[in-house]
Each structure stands twice: as C-alpha cells, then as structure tokens.
C-alpha cells in the first residue's frame, strides 16, 4: 500500500510540473544594464510570432528607448488601492490569472507589495501565476538575492531591504545574464539613460564606481554560471554514483553570526544543488527563560530566513553542543558541517568540551568535512 501511494504521489507531481508555467529570469549587476529593455524586446518578438503575451507590470523609469518598446503590446491595467491616505498602483495578479495569457511580463521581481495585498512579495505573485499554468518572464538585480545580502553590503555599503529567496531563482527554467562593462554602464549613466540629470553626480560618487560595478558584475556572472551548472547536473546527470552532498549549518543565538553562516551555507548548497539543514542545539543556558525576548525573536527570524532559503530546520536540546552536532550529523547523513570562525562563541564552546576530539575523530571516520565560514 505505501508503494502504491508513493507511485500515485510521484505521478501527481509529474502532472503538476507539466501544468506549471515556464519561468525565465533576466538578471543583472545593477539598474540600467538593460533588463527591462530586453524583456520588452522579447515580448515584441513573441507578439509578432502570434503568442498571446501581456505586460503584467513594467517599470520603464521614463527611459525613452525602453518606453517606446511598449507600443503595440497589451498592457494590463494596474490595481488601484489606498494606503495611508494615498492612492497607489500595484500589480494585479488575480487579473492575470483570470485572463490567462500564454506569457506575462512581470518586472521588478524583488518588489515588496503594498500592505494589504494578497501576497507580501511580488515573487510570490509570480509563483502563483506559474502554478496557474502561465509562463512568466521577469527580472531582478544581483543585489536582491537573499544569500548574497552580506556580500553585496560589503561591496556597496548598503543593506538591501527587498530580497528574494535563492529558491525562486532555482525554480527558473532559464536564467539570462544581461551584461555590460563598467565603462559602458557609467557611460549610460552620464548620458542620462539610467537616472534623471539631478541624480547622476550623486550616483557616480556612490554606487556607480568602477570597482563596485566590477565586483557586482562578478557576482552576477558567477550566479548565472552556477544556475546553468545546476541545470546541467539536474537534467543531464554525469555520474549517478557520486556522493550526494548534504550540508548542515550550525548556529547559536548569536543572530549576526548565525545569519552569515546560514547565507553562506545556502550558497554552498545552491552550488552543489544539494539538501541542507540548519541545526540549533539549545543548551540549558539558552532555554526560553534564560535568554531575552530580543534574542528569541532574532533566533526565530533566522529560522525563517533559513526556511526561505530552502533549509530544513533541526532544533534539539543537549547540554553538550559538540555531541548534539555529532548526533544530528549522523542522523541526517551530513557530508559537510558549516560553522562560524574559530573565535566565535559557538566554536569556543565546542573546543572547550571534552567530546571535541571524539567529534573530530568520528567526523573523520564518517568522511564528514567541517567548513569554517568567515
């Protein structure tokens, strides 16, 4: 009976997968590289070839050459709603589902919807549309990818608020990088093709510096290359007998360190297209009545972040953290344990315990690696 149920569920998943819309994402290193322009070019090509294509939501930012590409394309009216006494416009996801075009263009994937909308984020709107069997073409900048948040902040000094989980990119059937050199992008800025004249000088002194652009460009190129590699591995398995990687991020209630470990482990798991876990070992000193509400809230937020990035959360109680890690690693068949820098609190607790040598020996016997994340 369990085998019959399993086969039925597998067949149902195949049906759902075939009914789901195809998803294409244009990705770039920054505003102004031409993502929206390229999406509209593709929409015009689809329209000429008799495809039922619709503009669900687009932001031309008053760029003349981009705005001209809207000519002749059916544009979905935006939903109007009031928020804090102002009339605002938002993407009408339900109208798209009702009209059910063959392809819909939805710009600014990382956008946060107005409070009171059906979904909190636009990427959630897009997932809903895909599940309804409609094909979607969308766009996002590299700085909006959740697991790259820390790296982007180091490069730009900006903590980007609007972010999408890496799992959204992984659901894409096609990811296309829109690439420009730093010089080309700066030239476009100076020519007024990105921002209005009053913003050009400020932009040149801040975000649009060659060094920053080059670093973001490298992130974008690596991300798209990684997506292509994962697709090849998934659809064209090279060697099915190779060991399947399983990562485990070990965190404590130190929320800043935990956040970094979670994001970097997510990147590793994404690169290897592997299952991963976040482990929190609660010691008696970190029981609910011994740590403050603020720390508890940060811990919950980190669990939420990890879940959004695709991790399975494991919470256990053990007075010996090292022993807890060892037991969880064996239970989940972990191949790589990810932990913070040696000077961090969690590491200090581990190395100060008698079971540490036992942990290392056991991990060595089990062929489990330990990765120290900066």
mmCIF file of C-alpha atoms in Angstrom, residues 36 40 58-68 70 78 107-108 188 192-197 199:
data_model
loop_
_atom_site.group_PDB
_atom_site.id
_atom_site.type_symbol
_atom_site.label_atom_id
_atom_site.label_comp_id
_atom_site.label_asym_id
_atom_site.label_seq_id
_atom_site.Cartn_x
_atom_site.Cartn_y
_atom_site.Cartn_z
ATOM 1 C CA UNK A 36 13.534 45.733 -18.888
ATOM 2 C CA UNK A 40 10.156 44.194 -23.920
ATOM 3 C CA UNK A 58 6.726 47.034 -16.171
ATOM 4 C CA UNK A 59 8.874 49.934 -14.957
ATOM 5 C CA UNK A 60 10.419 51.918 -17.815
ATOM 6 C CA UNK A 61 11.699 54.638 -15.413
ATOM 7 C CA UNK A 62 10.844 57.120 -18.183
ATOM 8 C CA UNK A 63 13.722 55.840 -20.323
ATOM 9 C CA UNK A 64 12.706 56.886 -23.833
ATOM 10 C CA UNK A 65 14.101 53.912 -25.757
ATOM 11 C CA UNK A 66 12.583 51.479 -23.253
ATOM 12 C CA UNK A 67 9.186 53.184 -23.177
ATOM 13 C CA UNK A 68 8.957 53.100 -26.988
ATOM 14 C CA UNK A 70 5.693 49.231 -25.170
ATOM 15 C CA UNK A 78 -2.718 48.268 -12.544
ATOM 16 C CA UNK A 107 9.204 43.380 -13.846
ATOM 17 C CA UNK A 108 10.972 44.019 -10.511
ATOM 18 C CA UNK A 188 24.900 55.151 -19.981
ATOM 19 C CA UNK A 192 21.056 60.237 -18.766
ATOM 20 C CA UNK A 193 19.867 56.774 -19.824
ATOM 21 C CA UNK A 194 19.547 55.444 -16.267
ATOM 22 C CA UNK A 195 18.643 58.307 -13.917
ATOM 23 C CA UNK A 196 17.481 61.903 -14.263
ATOM 24 C CA UNK A 197 20.256 64.554 -14.542
ATOM 25 C CA UNK A 199 20.886 62.113 -9.705
#
